[in-house]
C-alpha cells in the first residue's frame, strides 16, 4: 500500500508558495489509513506528503529503493515560521485549547517579531457541526494567512483540512498535530541526538507509556509486518481462462 503514496523527496525551500495542502505520513498514520477511507483519501490528495518517521523512510528504501530524508512536522513548522516572517506575513493556528494557543502566541511573538500571529480554538468534540465548521473557516478567511497550521490530532486534522480545502483562503495549509504542544512547551520533545538517530518514538514511549505503548509497540509491529508483506508478496498469476481468452483474441486479430 505504501507505493500508492508519493512521498516528498526534496527540500522544503522547493515547495511553491501557492496554496498547498501539506500533510505527513508515519507508521501510526499508515496503520490508521488502512481502516479509514476518508483519511486515506486526504493523504493521497495532499499536494505535499512528508515522510515523518524513520520507519517510513526505511520502508520507502526497502520497497522502492528510494533514499529519502525524514521531515518531521516540527521541521515543517520551523521552516514555515521563518519563511512567513521573511515576507512579513501572517500565520494562523487552528486547534488546541485557549491556554496552549496563548502560550504559542506568546513564544512566537518573541521568536518571530516580524510575524503576525492569529489563533482560534475550536470546540473540543469528536465531530464538528456545520456551524462549527463555518465558524472555523470564517475565522481563517478573515485573516487570509500565508500559512495555516491545523492541530487537531490525526486523522481528524487531515480530513478536516481536505474537506474544507477549497473554502479556505490560506497559503500553505499544514497539518502538524503534536507540534502545537511541543512549541507551547506543554509536551517536551525528544533531545536532538535521539531525533537524529531515529529514536524519537522511543523517547515519547518512555515519557508517556500508558498513552503511547499501543501506538509504538503494537503499531510499529503491524507496520513492519505490512511492509514485509508488501515487499515479498507473490505477484498474482493470471488465471488459465484469462490466458486462453487473450490467446483467442490475439488469434482473431
C-alpha positions as a printed Julia matrix, in Angstrom:
253×3 Matrix{Float64}:
   0.0     0.0     0.0
   2.89    2.4     0.63
   3.59    2.53   -3.1
   0.26    4.34   -3.55
   1.67    7.45   -1.87
   4.05    9.95   -3.45
   6.33   10.93   -0.58
   8.06   14.3    -0.8
  11.73   13.9    -1.56
  13.25   17.36   -1.67
  13.97   20.41    0.46
  11.18   22.47    1.97
  12.51   25.52    0.11
  11.41   23.87   -3.13
   7.72   24.0    -2.19
   5.82   26.65   -4.12
   4.35   29.5    -2.06
   0.98   28.96   -3.76
  -1.9    27.25   -1.95
  -0.85   23.77   -0.85
  -2.22   21.07    1.44
   0.77   19.69    3.34
   0.44   16.55    5.46
   2.74   13.95    6.98
   2.94   10.17    6.96
   4.35    7.99    9.74
   3.82    4.41   10.88
   0.84    5.31   13.06
  -0.97    7.24   10.32
  -0.21    4.44    7.84
  -1.87    1.92   10.16
  -4.82    4.29   10.63
  -5.47    4.97    6.94
  -5.86    1.25    6.28
  -9.07    1.41    8.34
 -10.17    4.94    7.45
 -11.03    5.58    3.79
 -11.53    9.33    4.28
  -8.09    9.65    5.87
  -6.55    7.6     3.05
  -8.14    9.95    0.52
  -6.97   13.07    2.35
  -3.34   11.95    2.44
  -3.38   10.71   -1.14
  -4.85   14.03   -2.33
  -2.31   16.17   -0.46
  -0.1    18.39   -2.57
   2.86   17.55   -0.32
   3.14   14.39    1.8
   6.15   14.46    4.11
   7.89   11.29    5.37
   7.56   11.98    9.1
   9.26    8.98   10.69
  12.35    6.85   10.28
  10.11    3.8     9.76
   8.54    5.35    6.65
  11.97    6.39    5.34
  13.32    2.84    5.74
  10.17    1.33    4.24
  10.41    3.55    1.15
  14.0     2.44    0.69
  13.11   -1.24    1.11
  10.11   -1.19   -1.22
  11.1     1.36   -3.83
  14.85    1.78   -3.47
  14.32    5.46   -2.7
  16.68    7.34   -0.41
  14.51    9.99    1.15
  15.05   12.23    4.13
  12.79   12.3     7.17
  10.97   15.64    7.52
   9.02   15.91   10.75
   6.05   18.15   11.39
   8.3    20.24   13.63
  10.77   20.73   10.76
   7.93   21.95    8.57
   6.7    24.26   11.32
  10.1    25.89   11.87
  10.59   26.39    8.15
   7.14   27.92    7.67
   7.56   30.33   10.58
  10.87   31.58    9.21
   9.56   31.76    5.65
   6.47   33.7     6.67
   8.41   36.1     8.87
  10.81   36.83    5.99
   7.89   38.2     3.96
   6.26   39.99    6.9
   3.33   37.6     6.58
   0.59   36.1     8.71
   0.3    32.68   10.35
  -2.8    31.13   11.87
  -3.01   28.36   14.5
  -6.26   26.4    14.32
  -6.82   23.84   17.04
  -5.91   23.03   20.65
  -7.02   24.88   23.79
  -7.01   28.6    24.51
  -4.27   28.03   27.1
  -2.0    26.26   24.62
  -2.7    28.84   21.9
  -1.84   31.7    24.25
   1.5    30.03   25.06
   2.18   29.57   21.34
   1.34   33.17   20.55
   3.48   34.49   23.4
   6.52   32.49   22.31
   6.04   33.18   18.6
   5.87   36.94   19.17
   9.24   36.78   20.94
  10.99   34.48   18.46
   9.39   35.86   15.29
   8.67   39.54   15.99
   8.02   40.33   12.33
   5.26   37.76   12.09
   1.56   38.39   12.6
   0.12   35.56   14.7
  -3.57   34.59   14.87
  -5.3    31.73   16.68
  -8.66   30.01   17.0
  -9.64   27.24   19.4
 -12.46   25.08   18.01
 -14.83   23.22   20.33
 -13.41   20.01   21.75
 -15.67   17.29   20.37
 -15.34   14.13   18.24
 -17.24   15.65   15.33
 -17.86   19.26   14.37
 -21.28   20.59   13.41
 -21.78   22.58   10.23
 -21.96   25.69   12.41
 -18.59   24.81   13.97
 -17.02   24.34   10.55
 -18.34   27.65    9.23
 -17.05   29.49   12.31
 -13.56   27.99   11.84
 -13.47   28.75    8.13
 -14.71   32.3     8.75
 -12.03   32.9    11.4
  -9.29   31.8     8.96
 -10.68   33.67    5.95
 -10.91   36.96    7.83
  -7.11   36.79    8.17
  -6.19   35.07    4.87
  -2.93   33.76    6.38
   0.17   32.86    4.42
   0.34   29.66    6.45
  -2.42   27.87    8.34
  -1.34   25.37   10.99
  -4.03   22.79   11.79
  -3.55   20.93   15.06
  -6.46   18.65   15.92
  -4.54   15.32   16.0
  -4.55   12.81   13.17
  -6.66   11.77   11.35
  -9.17   14.46   12.3
  -6.99   17.38   11.19
  -6.13   15.94    7.77
  -9.72   15.03    7.0
 -10.95   18.46    8.07
  -8.33   20.34    6.04
  -9.02   18.22    2.96
 -12.8    18.53    3.25
 -12.66   22.35    3.51
  -9.59   23.0     1.36
 -11.5    24.83   -1.37
 -13.25   27.09    1.13
 -10.11   28.14    3.0
  -8.35   31.34    1.98
  -4.83   30.43    3.05
  -1.44   29.7     1.52
   0.18   26.6     2.93
  -2.25   24.51    4.98
  -0.1    22.38    7.28
  -1.42   19.55    9.45
   1.12   19.32   12.26
  -0.71   17.84   15.25
   1.59   17.43   18.26
   3.77   20.39   17.25
   1.29   22.71   18.92
   2.09   21.14   22.29
   5.83   20.93   21.56
   6.05   24.62   20.75
   3.8    25.67   23.63
   6.02   23.66   25.99
   3.14   21.57   27.36
   4.81   18.42   25.93
   8.58   18.01   25.76
  10.11   16.82   22.5
  12.98   14.32   22.4
  16.6    15.55   22.62
  18.2    16.4    19.28
  20.53   13.37   19.38
  17.6    10.95   19.75
  15.78   12.64   16.88
  18.88   12.42   14.67
  19.24    8.64   15.17
  15.54    7.92   14.64
  14.69    7.24   18.29
  12.16    9.99   18.9
   9.38    7.38   19.09
  11.2     5.63   21.95
  11.5     8.9    23.87
   7.75    9.51   23.56
   7.09    5.93   24.65
   9.12    6.19   27.87
   7.67    9.63   28.62
   4.05    8.55   28.16
   3.97    4.75   28.31
   0.25    4.43   29.11
  -0.78    6.57   26.16
   1.87    5.52   23.65
   2.54    1.81   24.24
  -0.18    0.62   21.89
   0.89    3.04   19.13
   4.58    2.15   19.23
   4.81   -1.44   20.45
   1.8    -2.86   18.64
   1.54   -0.22   15.91
   5.18   -0.43   14.84
   4.98   -4.23   14.74
   1.91   -4.04   12.5
   3.63   -1.52   10.25
   6.74   -3.68    9.82
   4.56   -6.72    9.13
   2.59   -4.86    6.45
   5.74   -3.57    4.75
   7.3    -7.05    4.68
   4.1    -8.49    3.21
   4.17   -5.8     0.53
   7.83   -6.49   -0.19
   7.55  -10.26   -0.5
   4.0   -10.59   -1.77
   3.88  -13.08   -4.64
   2.54  -11.5    -7.84
  -0.9   -12.78   -8.74
  -0.66  -15.09  -11.75
  -3.33  -14.7   -14.42
  -5.92  -17.46  -14.39
  -5.8   -20.07  -17.18
  -9.19  -18.99  -18.52
  -7.92  -15.42  -18.8
  -4.83  -16.55  -20.7
  -6.94  -18.65  -23.07
  -9.32  -15.79  -23.83
  -6.39  -13.47  -24.51
  -4.86  -16.09  -26.84
  -8.13  -16.45  -28.77
  -8.46  -12.7   -29.06
  -4.89  -12.43  -30.41
  -5.52  -15.13  -33.0
  -8.73  -13.42  -34.13
  -6.92  -10.11  -34.52
